XYZ file of C-alpha atoms in Angstrom:
420
model
C 0.000 0.000 0.000
C 1.419 3.380 -0.999
C 1.891 6.001 1.696
C -0.047 9.243 1.470
C 1.925 12.419 0.633
C 3.333 14.433 3.515
C 1.972 17.534 1.772
C -1.251 16.785 -0.068
C -0.997 18.437 -3.514
C -4.537 19.833 -3.429
C -4.515 21.005 0.180
C -1.122 22.731 -0.148
C -1.750 23.922 -3.714
C 1.331 22.312 -5.178
C 2.120 22.778 -8.830
C 1.859 19.663 -11.021
C 5.649 19.556 -11.262
C 6.075 19.759 -7.480
C 3.488 17.040 -6.893
C 5.128 14.787 -9.489
C 8.625 15.182 -8.022
C 7.377 14.558 -4.489
C 5.530 11.455 -5.690
C 8.641 10.192 -7.460
C 10.701 10.632 -4.294
C 8.011 9.041 -2.088
C 7.618 5.993 -4.312
C 11.384 5.588 -4.561
C 11.812 5.987 -0.820
C 9.129 3.476 0.057
C 10.258 0.875 -2.485
C 14.049 1.293 -2.404
C 15.248 3.222 0.648
C 13.057 1.793 3.411
C 14.042 -1.889 2.961
C 17.751 -1.031 3.127
C 17.802 1.646 5.819
C 18.458 -0.700 8.744
C 21.576 -2.044 7.046
C 23.288 1.313 6.637
C 22.448 2.175 10.238
C 23.643 -1.153 11.627
C 26.929 -1.105 9.704
C 27.484 2.677 9.758
C 28.153 2.178 6.056
C 27.481 4.509 3.156
C 24.370 3.755 1.039
C 26.234 3.357 -2.243
C 23.515 1.145 -3.736
C 20.926 3.843 -3.095
C 22.986 6.338 -5.067
C 23.293 3.981 -8.021
C 19.522 3.642 -8.025
C 19.032 7.406 -7.624
C 21.186 7.910 -10.692
C 19.041 5.484 -12.691
C 15.882 7.207 -11.393
C 17.114 10.696 -12.303
C 17.104 11.891 -8.691
C 20.810 12.781 -8.686
C 19.916 15.521 -11.156
C 16.738 16.741 -9.477
C 17.929 20.382 -9.311
C 19.847 20.443 -12.573
C 17.911 22.688 -15.011
C 15.730 20.845 -17.513
C 17.554 22.606 -20.352
C 20.738 20.869 -19.177
C 19.188 17.416 -18.807
C 17.968 17.440 -15.195
C 14.557 17.437 -13.541
C 14.586 21.210 -13.021
C 13.400 21.376 -9.405
C 13.411 24.755 -7.730
C 13.961 25.301 -4.012
C 10.482 24.372 -2.760
C 10.086 21.429 -5.121
C 13.378 19.994 -3.939
C 12.474 20.491 -0.267
C 9.176 18.655 -0.707
C 10.873 15.745 -2.458
C 13.640 15.620 0.145
C 11.106 15.455 2.974
C 9.567 12.392 1.325
C 13.004 10.767 1.104
C 13.756 11.577 4.729
C 10.765 9.633 6.049
C 12.264 6.392 4.688
C 16.010 6.766 5.292
C 17.350 9.790 7.133
C 20.998 9.115 6.321
C 20.381 8.793 2.592
C 18.229 11.922 2.502
C 20.788 13.937 4.449
C 23.708 12.956 2.234
C 21.553 13.430 -0.866
C 21.059 17.005 0.301
C 24.830 17.556 0.340
C 24.973 16.329 -3.238
C 21.921 18.247 -4.451
C 23.155 21.565 -3.035
C 26.028 21.452 -5.509
C 23.406 21.752 -8.242
C 20.748 23.832 -6.483
C 23.225 26.503 -5.409
C 24.911 26.610 -8.809
C 21.647 26.334 -10.744
C 18.334 27.920 -9.788
C 19.764 29.929 -6.910
C 22.452 31.670 -8.968
C 19.866 32.908 -11.463
C 18.759 35.408 -8.784
C 22.282 36.705 -8.148
C 24.199 39.490 -9.824
C 26.900 38.563 -12.309
C 28.401 40.326 -15.269
C 27.258 38.701 -18.524
C 30.689 37.278 -19.264
C 30.999 35.892 -15.716
C 27.570 34.268 -15.961
C 28.470 32.698 -19.313
C 31.678 31.277 -17.854
C 29.807 30.000 -14.792
C 27.286 28.195 -16.972
C 30.073 26.660 -19.046
C 31.822 25.346 -15.953
C 28.732 24.027 -14.216
C 27.727 22.181 -17.393
C 30.810 19.987 -16.974
C 29.854 19.164 -13.381
C 26.249 18.485 -14.376
C 27.377 16.165 -17.165
C 29.398 14.078 -14.703
C 26.338 13.685 -12.515
C 23.851 12.877 -15.272
C 26.135 10.751 -17.438
C 28.365 9.026 -14.910
C 26.358 9.170 -11.698
C 29.036 11.283 -10.025
C 28.247 12.145 -6.410
C 29.214 15.505 -4.919
C 29.739 16.127 -1.218
C 29.688 19.456 0.569
C 32.011 19.480 3.600
C 31.153 22.529 5.672
C 32.269 22.299 9.279
C 35.759 23.060 10.526
C 35.223 23.109 14.281
C 35.023 26.903 14.565
C 32.643 29.729 13.745
C 33.142 29.600 9.969
C 30.355 27.109 9.261
C 27.919 29.357 11.145
C 28.942 32.334 9.015
C 30.825 34.086 11.819
C 34.328 34.019 10.351
C 36.145 33.128 7.155
C 36.762 29.471 6.389
C 40.127 28.267 7.646
C 40.559 25.999 4.637
C 42.460 28.135 2.126
C 43.126 28.300 -1.594
C 46.154 29.997 -3.163
C 46.248 30.869 -6.836
C 48.928 29.126 -8.846
C 49.343 28.852 -12.617
C 46.274 27.083 -13.976
C 44.312 26.864 -10.742
C 44.537 26.691 -6.953
C 46.367 24.883 -4.175
C 43.910 23.992 -1.394
C 44.943 23.214 2.184
C 42.871 22.720 5.305
C 40.620 20.381 7.232
C 36.890 19.668 7.291
C 35.228 17.733 10.107
C 31.941 15.793 10.103
C 32.347 15.635 6.323
C 29.390 13.564 5.128
C 30.165 11.144 2.271
C 33.883 11.236 3.216
C 35.619 8.547 1.197
C 32.507 7.890 -0.909
C 31.768 11.069 -2.881
C 33.438 11.467 -6.254
C 33.966 15.205 -5.688
C 34.159 17.299 -2.533
C 32.576 20.726 -2.954
C 34.901 22.637 -0.648
C 34.133 26.076 0.759
C 37.486 27.728 1.300
C 38.994 31.197 1.518
C 41.196 32.600 -1.217
C 44.484 33.827 0.230
C 45.791 36.841 -1.616
C 49.421 37.827 -1.784
C 50.314 40.504 0.729
C 47.098 40.102 2.754
C 47.223 38.457 6.165
C 43.550 38.563 7.170
C 41.078 36.104 5.713
C 37.746 37.515 4.555
C 34.391 35.781 4.126
C 33.996 37.828 0.945
C 36.807 35.779 -0.596
C 35.067 32.418 -0.157
C 35.561 30.026 -3.055
C 33.484 26.939 -3.808
C 35.725 24.353 -5.479
C 35.073 20.744 -6.522
C 38.029 18.560 -5.512
C 38.237 15.022 -6.956
C 38.320 12.344 -4.282
C 41.523 10.843 -5.716
C 43.430 14.128 -6.052
C 46.937 13.944 -4.532
C 46.908 15.450 -1.058
C 43.337 14.397 -0.124
C 43.131 12.206 2.974
C 40.185 10.741 4.861
C 40.779 10.124 8.551
C 39.001 9.148 11.758
C 36.443 6.568 12.802
C 32.682 6.837 12.408
C 30.473 5.281 15.065
C 27.886 7.932 16.069
C 24.510 7.940 17.814
C 22.455 8.486 14.685
C 22.712 9.346 10.990
C 25.220 6.529 10.856
C 25.005 5.986 7.106
C 26.274 9.492 6.368
C 29.849 8.348 7.112
C 30.872 11.844 8.169
C 34.597 11.402 8.752
C 37.290 14.095 8.578
C 38.897 15.347 5.368
C 42.438 16.712 5.126
C 43.715 18.730 2.168
C 47.444 19.310 1.804
C 48.409 21.470 -1.177
C 45.750 19.853 -3.343
C 45.856 21.228 -6.868
C 42.592 21.903 -8.693
C 42.126 23.616 -12.028
C 40.224 26.877 -12.357
C 37.350 24.980 -13.986
C 36.843 23.193 -10.653
C 35.058 26.343 -9.436
C 31.391 25.607 -8.735
C 30.758 29.335 -8.331
C 32.675 32.396 -9.542
C 34.768 34.246 -6.916
C 32.589 36.263 -4.565
C 29.333 34.574 -5.559
C 29.058 32.333 -2.506
C 29.327 35.355 -0.222
C 26.612 37.094 -2.249
C 24.412 33.988 -2.046
C 24.894 33.583 1.713
C 24.058 37.256 2.223
C 21.086 37.543 -0.122
C 19.601 33.994 -0.221
C 19.513 32.890 3.449
C 16.971 30.121 2.863
C 19.745 28.176 1.107
C 20.792 27.010 4.567
C 17.383 25.420 5.225
C 18.032 22.463 2.946
C 19.056 20.224 5.845
C 15.587 20.575 7.362
C 13.557 18.498 4.852
C 15.221 15.311 6.079
C 13.950 16.024 9.585
C 10.508 17.018 8.324
C 10.398 13.532 6.827
C 11.561 11.934 10.073
C 8.840 13.791 11.983
C 6.267 12.336 9.594
C 7.863 8.892 9.893
C 7.565 8.926 13.707
C 3.871 9.748 13.445
C 3.255 7.227 10.655
C 4.887 4.435 12.621
C 2.857 5.214 15.750
C -0.466 5.084 13.890
C 0.369 1.842 12.086
C 1.772 0.250 15.225
C -1.264 1.065 17.348
C -3.577 -0.121 14.583
C -1.729 -3.453 14.466
C -0.636 -2.899 10.863
C 3.151 -3.031 11.246
C 4.592 -6.454 10.327
C 6.741 -8.248 12.915
C 5.780 -5.535 15.396
C 6.613 -7.657 18.409
C 9.746 -9.324 17.048
C 10.315 -13.052 16.877
C 7.440 -13.547 14.484
C 4.785 -12.394 16.949
C 1.475 -11.489 15.289
C 0.369 -7.837 15.197
C -1.658 -6.638 18.169
C -4.021 -3.640 18.103
C -3.496 -1.066 20.843
C -5.614 1.777 19.504
C -8.561 1.292 21.882
C -6.775 2.724 24.940
C -7.615 6.388 25.721
C -4.006 7.184 26.678
C -2.861 6.047 23.239
C -5.549 8.102 21.511
C -4.603 11.255 23.436
C -0.927 10.770 22.628
C -1.639 10.361 18.900
C -3.810 13.482 18.947
C -0.997 15.464 20.584
C 1.470 14.143 18.033
C -0.857 15.115 15.184
C -1.210 18.660 16.498
C 2.568 19.072 16.756
C 3.093 17.546 13.309
C 0.543 19.842 11.668
C 2.007 22.912 13.380
C 5.461 21.956 12.178
C 4.341 21.239 8.637
C 2.441 24.507 8.330
C 5.311 26.685 9.531
C 7.935 24.818 7.519
C 5.882 24.844 4.310
C 5.306 28.579 4.642
C 9.018 29.201 5.203
C 10.211 27.172 2.199
C 7.502 28.816 0.084
C 8.959 32.253 0.871
C 12.502 31.349 -0.187
C 13.926 33.883 -2.619
C 16.684 36.423 -2.991
C 16.559 39.385 -0.617
C 13.687 38.210 1.623
C 12.273 40.622 4.166
C 13.066 40.513 7.857
C 9.857 38.687 8.740
C 10.608 35.955 6.206
C 14.068 35.387 7.624
C 12.721 35.269 11.189
C 10.137 32.749 10.006
C 12.836 30.661 8.321
C 14.846 30.438 11.548
C 11.682 29.623 13.488
C 10.778 26.897 10.994
C 14.277 25.425 11.111
C 14.176 25.334 14.910
C 10.669 23.866 14.957
C 11.472 21.052 12.545
C 14.740 20.049 14.198
C 13.356 20.101 17.735
C 9.891 18.739 16.952
C 11.193 15.801 14.942
C 13.064 14.666 18.042
C 10.073 15.403 20.284
C 7.713 13.427 18.049
C 10.099 10.478 17.934
C 10.406 10.519 21.731
C 6.614 10.694 22.061
C 6.303 7.768 19.671
C 8.611 5.674 21.847
C 6.569 6.368 24.982
C 3.282 5.787 23.195
C 4.176 2.560 21.403
C 6.086 1.067 24.316
C 9.154 -1.084 24.753
C 8.564 -3.551 21.931
C 8.671 -0.691 19.419
C 12.294 -0.046 20.409
C 13.500 -3.337 18.964
C 16.025 -2.875 16.179
C 13.883 -5.050 13.948
C 11.547 -2.044 13.741
C 12.429 1.441 12.420
C 11.331 3.602 15.375
C 14.557 3.132 17.309
C 16.528 4.374 14.276
C 14.092 7.248 13.647
C 14.501 8.278 17.287
C 18.306 8.392 17.063
C 18.400 10.070 13.652
C 15.879 12.718 14.694
C 17.920 13.647 17.758
C 20.806 14.780 15.519
C 18.890 17.567 13.764
C 19.297 20.310 16.348
C 23.085 20.026 15.992
C 23.225 20.692 12.255
C 25.268 23.702 11.191
C 24.980 26.391 9.987
C 21.559 26.798 11.628
C 21.682 24.781 14.845
C 18.724 25.064 17.211
C 20.736 27.316 19.527
C 21.908 29.581 16.710
C 18.337 29.942 15.450
C 17.123 31.033 18.895
C 20.036 33.451 19.258
C 19.383 35.036 15.873
C 15.624 35.248 16.305
C 15.970 37.020 19.651
C 18.565 39.473 18.403
C 16.965 40.280 15.061
C 13.477 40.636 16.548
C 14.712 43.293 18.979
C 17.137 45.228 16.778
C 16.761 46.826 13.387
C 19.725 46.842 11.080
C 22.450 49.117 12.396
C 20.858 49.669 15.815
C 23.009 49.527 18.945
C 22.575 50.366 22.634
C 25.449 52.871 22.701
């Protein structure tokens, strides 16, 4: 039996294209991702098979423009599809986001940004080569962000640096919690261009460069045995004088800084995975209490209905209220995504990010208490959903704490205001 959409196309007034992409992702997730999800979690191994199947399904190119051979999803369409993927395998959906951003940021998002005509033409020529690798060869792109400091949150320049040399750049630095480490074909590295005679690094000089996984000087290090999101394989990446050609640039110089300043919703793309996990926690609870989940007791025990107890009914009602509140706020926020949004839209985006990340974990915890101890068996998905959902509030650049900090500050101060 096919699952119902998270966002009903008629109720949420989705376009035909959005509804079709969400349906494609939902059907793929239910048929392909769900049966394999326990394996990647158990082994803390990367879902390579899922990516091969996503390539065959066209999902690796979901945000590549239709004119260049992709599915042409815009920001909201991608978010809706990613939420459907997240309800079936959080780790696959989260790593898929890292890959998709290399095309969303360089595709639809850049069309709203300012570039000289010759710069835009060169950007389109370069991105076409990256898109061709994805569509033709199934190449997977990662997007290592974190470095252990304030750079990933936008507070300082990235410590990973790039120096111009004849024909390209030499990149040196370190990325931590680098999802897809050792498994992506290219690492989309955010780094700071170091200019001769300048000592201070500037966020304005951020470069976005695609480094091949087998380039000399690239090293993967560290173990990976975390609480949740185990299939992301987010190990550390070291870069020691790694040479990349100028055509490795995924964005022209200065464009990432412009995007981060003018298109803040670009940092919401981690949230769809957790919107999907929130739905998954609710879905499991309903099916479990109705006695519809196979092997729900483990050991071949037959399903048992538990829906007749008032305490269970109240808990499901409370979960439904929280889920609907979260969906409504999140859908509104992703619908407002655009260049140069107003203050209220940005505040709403932070609020939506916080709500999804915290409420996914809250719903999963509520599901555990409501379904009871048998639902925590590893033969069932709730235990994995619970652990995966708990990781959302930690995700840079918009952690739950950073969202609260920014909402409080921006709500009380207008631009340029101080207390001096």
